[in-house]
Coordinates of C-alpha atoms in Angstrom, one line a residue:
Chain A
X1 CA 58.6 51.7 147.0
X2 CA 57.6 53.3 150.3
X3 CA 60.9 52.1 151.7
X4 CA 62.7 54.0 149.0
X5 CA 60.7 57.0 149.7
X6 CA 61.5 56.8 153.4
X7 CA 65.2 56.5 152.7
X8 CA 64.9 59.5 150.4
X9 CA 63.1 61.5 153.2
X10 CA 65.6 60.5 155.9
X11 CA 68.6 61.4 153.7
X12 CA 66.9 64.7 152.8
X13 CA 66.6 65.7 156.5
X14 CA 70.1 64.4 157.2
X15 CA 71.8 66.5 154.4
X16 CA 69.6 69.5 155.0
X17 CA 70.5 69.5 158.7
X18 CA 74.2 69.0 158.0
X19 CA 74.2 72.1 155.7
X20 CA 72.1 74.0 158.3
X21 CA 74.7 73.1 160.9
X22 CA 77.5 74.5 158.7
X23 CA 75.5 77.6 158.3
X24 CA 74.5 78.1 161.9
X25 CA 77.5 76.9 163.9
X26 CA 79.5 80.1 163.1
X27 CA 76.6 82.2 164.5
X28 CA 76.4 80.1 167.6
X29 CA 80.1 80.7 168.0
X30 CA 79.5 84.4 167.5
X31 CA 76.9 84.6 170.2
X32 CA 78.9 82.5 172.5
X33 CA 82.0 84.6 172.1
X34 CA 80.1 87.9 172.6
X35 CA 79.0 86.6 176.0
X36 CA 82.5 85.8 177.2
X37 CA 84.7 87.9 179.4
X38 CA 88.0 88.9 177.8
X39 CA 90.0 86.4 179.9
X40 CA 87.8 83.5 178.7
X41 CA 88.7 84.1 175.0
X42 CA 92.2 82.6 175.0
X43 CA 91.4 79.4 176.9
X44 CA 92.0 75.8 175.9
X45 CA 90.0 73.6 175.5
X46 CA 87.7 76.0 173.6
X47 CA 84.6 76.9 175.6
X48 CA 81.6 76.4 173.3
X49 CA 79.3 77.7 176.0
X50 CA 80.8 80.4 178.2
X51 CA 81.4 79.1 181.7
X52 CA 80.9 82.6 183.2
X53 CA 78.6 84.5 180.8
X54 CA 79.2 88.2 180.9
X55 CA 77.8 91.3 179.2
X56 CA 81.1 93.0 179.5
X57 CA 81.6 93.1 175.7
X58 CA 78.3 94.8 175.0
X59 CA 79.0 97.4 177.7
X60 CA 82.5 98.1 176.6
X61 CA 81.4 98.4 173.0
X62 CA 79.3 101.4 173.7
X63 CA 82.0 102.9 175.8
X64 CA 84.9 102.5 173.4
X65 CA 83.1 103.6 170.3
X66 CA 80.0 105.8 169.6
X67 CA 78.2 102.6 168.7
X68 CA 74.7 103.9 169.2
X69 CA 75.6 106.7 166.9
X70 CA 76.9 104.3 164.3
X71 CA 73.5 102.4 164.4
X72 CA 71.7 105.7 163.8
X73 CA 74.1 106.7 161.0
X74 CA 73.5 103.3 159.3
X75 CA 69.8 103.6 159.6
X76 CA 69.8 107.2 158.3
X77 CA 72.1 106.6 155.4
X78 CA 70.4 103.3 154.3
X79 CA 66.9 104.7 154.5
X80 CA 67.8 108.0 152.7
X81 CA 69.8 106.1 150.0
X82 CA 66.8 103.8 149.4
X83 CA 64.4 106.8 149.0
X84 CA 66.8 108.6 146.7
X85 CA 67.5 105.6 144.5
X86 CA 63.9 104.6 144.2
X87 CA 62.6 108.1 143.4
X88 CA 65.4 109.1 141.0
X89 CA 65.4 105.8 139.1
X90 CA 61.7 105.5 138.8
X91 CA 61.3 109.0 137.5
X92 CA 63.9 108.3 134.8
X93 CA 62.6 104.8 134.1
X94 CA 59.1 106.2 133.4
X95 CA 60.5 108.4 130.7
X96 CA 62.6 105.6 129.2
X97 CA 59.7 103.3 129.2
X98 CA 56.7 105.5 128.3
X99 CA 57.7 108.9 127.0
X100 CA 59.4 108.8 123.6
X101 CA 61.6 111.7 122.6
X102 CA 64.4 112.3 120.1
X103 CA 67.7 110.8 121.4
X104 CA 66.0 108.7 124.1
X105 CA 67.5 105.4 123.0
X106 CA 71.0 107.0 122.7
X107 CA 70.7 108.3 126.2
X108 CA 69.5 104.9 127.5
X109 CA 72.4 103.1 125.8
X110 CA 74.7 105.5 127.6
X111 CA 73.1 104.5 130.9
X112 CA 73.7 100.8 130.0
X113 CA 77.3 101.4 129.0
X114 CA 78.2 103.0 132.3
X115 CA 76.9 99.8 134.0
X116 CA 79.9 97.9 132.6
X117 CA 82.4 100.1 134.4
X118 CA 83.2 98.6 137.8
X119 CA 82.7 100.9 140.8
X120 CA 86.4 100.7 141.6
X121 CA 87.2 102.8 138.5
X122 CA 84.9 105.7 139.4
X123 CA 85.6 105.5 143.1
X124 CA 88.8 107.6 143.0
X125 CA 87.4 110.4 140.9
X126 CA 84.2 110.4 142.9
X127 CA 86.2 110.9 146.0
X128 CA 87.9 113.8 144.2
X129 CA 84.6 115.3 143.1
X130 CA 83.3 115.2 146.7
X131 CA 86.6 116.7 147.9
X132 CA 86.2 119.5 145.3
X133 CA 82.6 120.1 146.5
X134 CA 83.8 120.1 150.1
X135 CA 81.6 117.1 150.9
X136 CA 84.1 114.7 152.3
X137 CA 83.2 113.4 155.7
X138 CA 79.5 114.5 155.4
X139 CA 76.4 112.4 155.0
X140 CA 75.6 114.3 151.8
X141 CA 78.9 113.1 150.4
X142 CA 77.9 109.5 150.9
X143 CA 74.3 110.1 149.6
X144 CA 74.8 112.3 146.6
X145 CA 76.4 109.8 144.2
X146 CA 73.4 107.5 144.7
X147 CA 71.1 109.8 142.6
X148 CA 72.5 108.0 139.6
X149 CA 71.8 104.3 139.5
X150 CA 71.9 102.8 136.1
X151 CA 71.0 99.3 137.3
X152 CA 67.9 100.5 139.2
X153 CA 66.8 102.6 136.2
X154 CA 67.3 99.7 133.9
X155 CA 65.4 97.3 136.1
X156 CA 62.4 99.6 136.6
X157 CA 62.3 100.5 132.9
X158 CA 62.1 96.9 131.9
X159 CA 59.1 96.4 134.3
X160 CA 57.4 99.6 133.3
X161 CA 57.5 98.8 129.7
X162 CA 55.2 95.8 130.3
X163 CA 52.4 98.2 131.4
X164 CA 50.0 98.4 128.4
X165 CA 50.0 101.8 126.7
X166 CA 46.1 101.7 126.7
X167 CA 46.2 102.2 130.5
X168 CA 48.0 105.5 130.0
X169 CA 46.2 106.7 126.8
X170 CA 42.9 107.1 128.6
X171 CA 44.6 109.4 131.1
X172 CA 46.3 111.3 128.4
X173 CA 43.0 111.9 126.6
X174 CA 41.6 113.2 129.9
X175 CA 44.4 115.7 129.9
X176 CA 46.4 114.2 132.8
X177 CA 49.9 115.5 133.3
X178 CA 53.0 113.2 133.2
X179 CA 53.3 113.5 136.9
X180 CA 49.7 112.4 137.4
X181 CA 50.1 109.4 135.1
X182 CA 53.4 108.5 136.8
X183 CA 52.1 108.7 140.4
X184 CA 48.5 107.5 139.9
X185 CA 49.0 104.7 137.3
X186 CA 52.6 103.7 136.8
X187 CA 53.9 103.7 140.4
X188 CA 50.9 101.7 141.8
X189 CA 51.3 99.1 139.0
X190 CA 55.1 98.9 139.7
X191 CA 54.7 98.3 143.4
X192 CA 56.2 94.7 143.5
X193 CA 59.3 95.7 141.7
X194 CA 59.7 98.9 143.7
X195 CA 59.4 96.9 146.9
X196 CA 62.1 94.5 145.7
X197 CA 64.3 97.3 144.6
X198 CA 63.9 99.1 148.0
X199 CA 64.8 96.0 149.9
X200 CA 68.0 95.2 147.9
X201 CA 69.0 98.9 148.0
X202 CA 68.5 99.1 151.7
X203 CA 70.4 95.9 152.4
X204 CA 73.2 96.8 149.9
X205 CA 73.7 100.2 151.6
X206 CA 73.4 98.8 155.1
X207 CA 76.2 96.3 154.4
X208 CA 78.3 98.5 152.2
X209 CA 81.9 99.0 153.3
X210 CA 84.2 100.5 150.7
X211 CA 82.4 103.7 149.8
X212 CA 81.5 104.9 153.3
X213 CA 85.0 103.9 154.4
X214 CA 86.5 106.3 151.9
X215 CA 84.1 109.2 152.6
X216 CA 83.4 109.0 156.3
X217 CA 86.5 109.3 158.5
X218 CA 85.0 111.0 161.5
X219 CA 84.1 108.4 164.2
X220 CA 80.8 110.1 164.9
X221 CA 79.7 109.8 161.3
X222 CA 80.8 106.2 160.6
X223 CA 78.3 103.5 159.6
X224 CA 78.2 100.2 161.3
X225 CA 80.5 98.3 158.9
X226 CA 83.1 101.1 158.9
X227 CA 82.9 101.3 162.7
X228 CA 83.4 97.6 163.0
X229 CA 86.3 97.8 160.6
X230 CA 87.9 100.4 162.8
X231 CA 87.3 98.4 165.9
X232 CA 89.0 95.5 164.1
X233 CA 92.1 97.6 163.6
X234 CA 92.2 98.9 167.1
X235 CA 91.0 96.0 169.2
X236 CA 91.7 93.2 166.7
X237 CA 92.2 90.5 169.3
X238 CA 89.3 91.3 171.5
X239 CA 86.9 89.0 169.8
X240 CA 84.1 89.3 172.4
X241 CA 83.9 93.0 171.5
X242 CA 84.0 92.4 167.7
X243 CA 81.4 89.6 167.9
X244 CA 79.0 91.7 170.0
X245 CA 79.3 94.5 167.5
X246 CA 78.8 92.2 164.5
X247 CA 75.7 90.7 166.1
X248 CA 74.2 94.1 166.8
X249 CA 74.8 95.1 163.2
X250 CA 72.9 92.1 162.0
X251 CA 69.7 92.6 164.0
X252 CA 67.9 95.2 161.9
X253 CA 68.5 93.3 158.6
X254 CA 67.3 90.1 160.2
X255 CA 64.2 91.7 161.5
X256 CA 63.5 93.3 158.1
X257 CA 64.0 89.9 156.5
X258 CA 61.5 88.1 158.7
X259 CA 59.0 90.9 158.0
X260 CA 59.5 90.9 154.2
X261 CA 61.0 87.6 153.3
X262 CA 59.3 87.4 149.9
X263 CA 60.5 90.8 148.8
X264 CA 64.0 90.0 150.0
X265 CA 64.3 86.8 148.0
X266 CA 62.7 88.3 144.9
X267 CA 64.9 91.4 145.2
X268 CA 68.1 89.5 145.7
X269 CA 67.5 87.2 142.8
X270 CA 67.1 90.1 140.4
X271 CA 69.9 91.9 142.2
X272 CA 72.2 89.2 141.0
X273 CA 72.3 90.9 137.6
X274 CA 74.3 93.6 139.3
X275 CA 76.6 91.3 141.0
Chain B
X1 CA 52.3 123.3 128.3
X2 CA 55.7 122.4 129.7
X3 CA 55.7 118.9 128.4
X4 CA 59.4 119.0 127.5
X5 CA 60.1 120.6 130.8
X6 CA 58.4 117.8 132.7
X7 CA 60.4 115.2 130.8
X8 CA 63.5 117.1 131.6
X9 CA 62.6 117.4 135.3
X10 CA 61.9 113.6 135.5
X11 CA 65.4 112.9 134.1
X12 CA 67.2 115.7 135.9
X13 CA 68.4 113.8 139.1
X14 CA 69.7 110.9 137.0
X15 CA 71.3 113.2 134.4
X16 CA 73.1 115.2 137.1
X17 CA 74.3 112.0 138.6
X18 CA 75.3 110.5 135.3
X19 CA 77.5 113.5 134.5
X20 CA 78.9 114.2 137.9
X21 CA 79.4 110.6 139.2
X22 CA 79.8 108.6 136.1
X23 CA 80.9 110.4 132.9
X24 CA 83.3 112.9 134.5
X25 CA 84.8 110.3 136.9
X26 CA 85.3 107.8 134.0
X27 CA 87.1 110.6 132.0
X28 CA 89.0 111.7 135.1
X29 CA 90.1 108.2 135.9
X30 CA 91.4 107.6 132.4
X31 CA 93.3 110.9 132.6
X32 CA 94.6 110.2 136.1
X33 CA 95.8 106.8 135.0
X34 CA 98.2 108.6 132.6
X35 CA 99.6 110.8 135.4
X36 CA 101.6 110.7 138.5
X37 CA 99.8 112.4 141.4
X38 CA 100.1 112.3 145.2
X39 CA 97.1 114.7 145.8
X40 CA 99.0 117.0 148.1
X41 CA 102.0 118.1 146.0
X42 CA 100.5 120.1 143.1
X43 CA 98.5 119.0 140.1
X44 CA 98.8 115.6 138.4
X45 CA 102.0 115.2 136.3
X46 CA 101.3 113.7 132.9
X47 CA 103.6 110.8 132.0
X48 CA 101.8 108.7 129.4
X49 CA 101.5 105.0 129.8
X50 CA 104.3 104.8 132.4
X51 CA 101.9 103.5 135.2
X52 CA 100.5 100.7 133.0
X53 CA 104.0 99.6 131.9
X54 CA 105.2 99.7 135.5
X55 CA 102.3 97.8 136.8
X56 CA 102.3 95.1 134.1
X57 CA 106.0 94.6 134.7
X58 CA 105.8 94.5 138.4
X59 CA 106.2 91.4 140.6
X60 CA 103.1 92.6 142.4
X61 CA 100.9 92.3 139.4
X62 CA 101.9 88.6 139.0
X63 CA 101.1 88.1 142.7
X64 CA 97.7 89.8 142.5
X65 CA 96.8 87.7 139.5
X66 CA 98.1 84.5 141.1
X67 CA 96.1 85.2 144.3
X68 CA 93.0 86.0 142.3
X69 CA 93.3 82.8 140.2
X70 CA 94.0 80.8 143.3
X71 CA 90.7 82.1 144.8
X72 CA 88.8 81.5 141.5
X73 CA 90.1 77.9 141.1
X74 CA 89.0 77.0 144.7
X75 CA 85.9 79.1 144.9
X76 CA 84.1 78.6 141.6
X77 CA 83.9 74.7 141.5
X78 CA 83.0 74.7 145.2
X79 CA 80.3 77.4 145.1
X80 CA 78.7 76.0 142.0
X81 CA 78.6 72.4 143.3
X82 CA 77.4 73.3 146.7
X83 CA 74.8 75.8 145.5
X84 CA 73.3 73.3 143.0
X85 CA 73.2 70.5 145.6
X86 CA 71.5 72.8 148.1
X87 CA 69.0 73.9 145.4
X88 CA 68.2 70.3 144.6
X89 CA 67.7 69.7 148.3
X90 CA 65.4 72.7 148.5
X91 CA 63.5 71.6 145.5
X92 CA 61.9 68.8 147.5
X93 CA 58.3 68.9 148.8
X94 CA 59.2 68.0 152.4
X95 CA 57.9 69.6 155.5
X96 CA 60.1 72.2 157.1
X97 CA 61.7 73.3 153.8
X98 CA 60.9 76.9 154.6
X99 CA 62.9 76.7 157.8
X100 CA 65.9 75.3 156.0
X101 CA 65.6 78.0 153.4
X102 CA 65.6 80.7 156.0
X103 CA 68.6 79.2 157.8
X104 CA 70.6 78.9 154.6
X105 CA 69.8 82.5 153.9
X106 CA 71.0 84.2 157.1
X107 CA 74.7 84.4 156.0
X108 CA 73.6 86.3 152.9
X109 CA 72.0 89.0 155.0
X110 CA 75.1 89.5 157.2
X111 CA 77.4 92.3 156.2
X112 CA 80.7 91.2 154.8
X113 CA 82.5 93.1 157.5
X114 CA 80.7 91.3 160.3
X115 CA 81.1 87.9 158.5
X116 CA 84.8 88.5 157.9
X117 CA 85.3 89.4 161.6
X118 CA 83.5 86.2 162.5
X119 CA 85.6 84.1 160.2
X120 CA 88.8 85.7 161.3
X121 CA 88.0 84.5 164.7
X122 CA 86.6 81.1 163.6
X123 CA 89.9 80.5 161.7
X124 CA 92.1 81.5 164.6
X125 CA 94.9 79.0 164.7
X126 CA 94.8 78.3 168.5
X127 CA 91.5 79.3 169.9
X128 CA 89.3 79.2 166.8
X129 CA 86.2 77.0 166.3
X130 CA 87.3 75.5 163.0
X131 CA 90.5 74.0 164.3
X132 CA 88.6 72.9 167.5
X133 CA 86.2 71.0 165.3
X134 CA 89.0 69.5 163.2
X135 CA 90.5 68.4 166.5
X136 CA 87.5 66.2 167.2
X137 CA 88.5 64.2 164.2
X138 CA 92.1 64.1 165.3
X139 CA 93.1 66.6 162.6
X140 CA 95.7 69.2 163.5
X141 CA 94.3 72.3 161.6
X142 CA 96.6 74.7 159.8
X143 CA 97.3 78.2 160.9
X144 CA 94.9 79.5 158.2
X145 CA 95.2 83.2 158.0
X146 CA 98.8 83.3 159.3
X147 CA 99.9 80.7 156.8
X148 CA 100.8 81.8 153.3
X149 CA 99.4 78.6 151.7
X150 CA 96.2 78.5 153.8
X151 CA 95.2 82.1 154.0
X152 CA 93.4 82.1 150.7
X153 CA 91.6 78.8 151.3
X154 CA 90.4 80.4 154.6
X155 CA 89.1 83.4 152.6
X156 CA 87.4 80.9 150.2
X157 CA 85.8 79.0 153.0
X158 CA 84.2 82.2 154.4
X159 CA 83.0 83.2 151.0
X160 CA 81.4 79.8 150.4
X161 CA 79.6 80.1 153.7
X162 CA 78.5 83.7 152.9
X163 CA 77.4 83.2 149.3
X164 CA 75.9 79.6 149.3
X165 CA 72.4 80.6 150.3
X166 CA 72.3 83.3 147.7
X167 CA 73.3 81.3 144.7
X168 CA 71.3 78.2 145.7
X169 CA 68.2 80.4 145.6
X170 CA 69.1 81.4 142.1
X171 CA 69.6 77.8 141.1
X172 CA 66.3 76.9 142.8
X173 CA 64.5 79.4 140.6
X174 CA 66.2 77.7 137.6
X175 CA 65.2 74.3 138.7
X176 CA 61.6 75.3 139.2
X177 CA 61.5 76.7 135.7
X178 CA 62.1 73.3 134.2
X179 CA 59.0 71.8 132.6
X180 CA 57.7 68.9 134.7
X181 CA 56.6 66.9 131.7
X182 CA 60.2 66.0 130.9
X183 CA 60.5 64.2 134.2
X184 CA 57.1 62.5 133.8
X185 CA 58.2 61.2 130.4
X186 CA 61.5 60.0 131.8
X187 CA 59.7 58.2 134.6
X188 CA 57.5 56.4 132.1
X189 CA 60.7 55.3 130.4
X190 CA 62.0 54.0 133.7
X191 CA 64.9 56.5 134.0
X192 CA 66.9 56.4 137.3
X193 CA 67.2 59.5 139.5
X194 CA 70.8 59.9 138.3
X195 CA 69.8 59.7 134.7
X196 CA 67.1 62.3 135.2
X197 CA 69.6 64.6 136.8
X198 CA 72.3 64.0 134.1
X199 CA 70.1 64.2 131.0
X200 CA 67.3 66.5 132.1
X201 CA 68.2 68.7 135.1
X202 CA 71.8 69.4 134.2
X203 CA 71.3 70.5 130.6
X204 CA 68.3 72.6 131.4
X205 CA 69.9 74.3 134.3
X206 CA 73.0 75.4 132.2
X207 CA 71.6 78.9 131.5
X208 CA 71.4 79.5 135.2
X209 CA 74.8 77.9 135.7
X210 CA 76.2 80.2 133.0
X211 CA 74.7 83.3 134.6
X212 CA 76.0 82.3 138.1
X213 CA 79.4 81.6 136.8
X214 CA 79.7 85.0 135.0
X215 CA 78.6 86.8 138.2
X216 CA 80.9 84.7 140.4
X217 CA 84.0 85.4 138.2
X218 CA 83.2 89.2 138.2
X219 CA 82.8 89.1 142.0
X220 CA 86.1 87.1 142.4
X221 CA 88.0 89.8 140.6
X222 CA 86.4 92.4 142.9
X223 CA 87.2 90.5 146.1
X224 CA 87.6 93.1 148.8
X225 CA 85.9 93.3 152.3
X226 CA 86.8 89.7 153.3
X227 CA 90.5 90.2 152.5
X228 CA 90.6 93.7 154.0
X229 CA 89.1 92.6 157.3
X230 CA 90.5 89.1 157.6
X231 CA 94.1 89.5 156.4
X232 CA 94.7 93.0 155.0
X233 CA 96.4 91.3 152.1
X234 CA 98.8 89.2 154.3
X235 CA 100.5 87.1 155.3
X236 CA 103.4 88.2 153.1
X237 CA 101.1 89.4 150.3
X238 CA 99.4 86.0 150.0
X239 CA 95.9 87.5 149.8
X240 CA 96.7 90.8 148.0
X241 CA 94.1 91.3 145.3
X242 CA 93.0 94.0 142.9
X243 CA 90.6 96.1 144.9
X244 CA 92.6 95.8 148.1
X245 CA 95.7 97.2 146.2
X246 CA 93.6 99.9 144.5
X247 CA 92.3 101.1 147.9
X248 CA 95.7 101.1 149.5
X249 CA 97.5 102.8 146.7
X250 CA 94.8 105.5 146.4
X251 CA 93.9 106.2 150.1
X252 CA 96.9 105.0 152.1
X253 CA 99.9 105.7 149.8
X254 CA 98.2 108.5 147.9
X255 CA 99.4 107.2 144.6
X256 CA 96.3 108.2 142.7
X257 CA 97.5 107.8 139.2
X258 CA 98.9 104.4 139.9
X259 CA 95.7 103.3 141.6
X260 CA 93.6 104.6 138.7
X261 CA 95.7 102.6 136.2
X262 CA 95.3 99.5 138.3
X263 CA 91.5 100.0 138.3
X264 CA 91.5 100.1 134.5
X265 CA 93.6 97.0 134.4
X266 CA 91.0 95.3 136.7
X267 CA 88.3 96.5 134.3
X268 CA 90.2 95.0 131.4
X269 CA 90.5 91.6 133.1
X270 CA 86.8 91.6 134.0
X271 CA 85.8 92.6 130.5
X272 CA 88.0 89.9 128.8
X273 CA 86.9 87.2 131.2
X274 CA 83.2 88.0 130.6
X275 CA 83.7 88.2 126.8
X276 CA 85.5 84.8 126.8
X277 CA 82.6 83.3 128.7
X278 CA 80.0 84.8 126.4
X279 CA 81.9 83.3 123.5
X280 CA 82.2 79.9 125.1
X281 CA 78.6 79.6 126.1
X282 CA 77.4 78.3 122.7
X283 CA 79.4 75.2 123.4
X284 CA 77.7 74.1 126.6
X285 CA 74.7 76.3 127.4
X286 CA 71.3 74.9 126.3
X287 CA 68.9 77.7 125.5
X288 CA 66.3 75.6 123.6
X289 CA 64.4 73.0 125.3

């Protein structure tokens, strides 16, 4: 019996490490490449560890492209989007969960129906709306469409519905306004789901490619993924440069993950509903 | 006082967004799909269902569908098997499980653009790490992204790497939701590990499996950044897919009407694929324990 357990344990570590290897070897390769000089890229046999490590790629990255600016753009757009989504969706979700009025269910059904339409369908007209409003190539243009997020509203509404009405009735009798009830009772009770939503929204925006690619064409306004995509078209074979850029783009998300691992995993498993 | 006004103010941001960035765009997109429009030369010209007819009769449509199906056929069985296996592994009580969990999760956190750049380089025919590793075993690796037959498997490989950690966590949640008493009863009856997996774990994890499959198929139809960065639809159109085509038609060739029609055709495919799966689920998904 103990022998069987030992075999089980050993095979667990063997398989788990094998999969870990498959996961990590690309990152090792990424770091290794980013520390190579350009002439060490096309060398056979492949150098797993650079023979002459160099920071050339990191330096050139910031010279060739306003990369520091791209980091800032990504931070700004991701943080602002997260705030907008959380505020806008939680306000609407409160009404859908706790404030009955005529036509509410019809409106909510409309929200749910729009969730079925994939983003690619609305992408072209959204571009045209921004063009009409003169908001192409502005931060506001990237941010504005995020005020409507049916998925986030749905998610928060489902969670706010669970809050017992008795909690709110006492406040209503005391004559509290909707805003007080919302900010003093409902928001504090929804903290875990708000945290999870914030984390997935931040990460989704940080990593988003298509929408900022369409809206932001000015190099000084690009986010990290768009900047990296541009570097790929201009310096497609200079992998030391591309790997250095890719690594830098990962650092903030990794830090955030280690700080808030629980919220991340919780958030991403509910985020799966959105796809 | 102002109770109605408060409700209205609470809903205002979402309502403005709903109208401006969802309802108007959906209507506009439907209309555009019935027109020919190059943005610059005057207003859209209405020409009925011509775009749809043209797309559905085009060779390109067959190619896009074929490529998408090729991706699905490779990706779905692989990602489902691998994620379930990893979830089973992570469902053990051993020391260090947290570290493995974290390691498996790192690709999920990486942006698709960074991951695709990385895989483009890993899959480089001459200097890439994948072929170097295959070389250790005496295997001459293919040219991957430059080879019509191997480009899509390369895209699949990168997608498995990127998505595995995510779906295995979803499966793990499913596994942890299974009532322990089933296993205890089976052990008393002397069931083998395989029997426990086959007759308890597998049936009871089917709701999660169903959910993951629906998501994966929707995602497969919407394949984009990996293709855009790794191959740009090449070589010779071997990795052209819906969203890549929609993007190119709309924002590179400025054929807005055509792109809008293609986006509705994409919607139709996703819709039908999802409905079929919802219908089929009664046959294999166990909701009652």
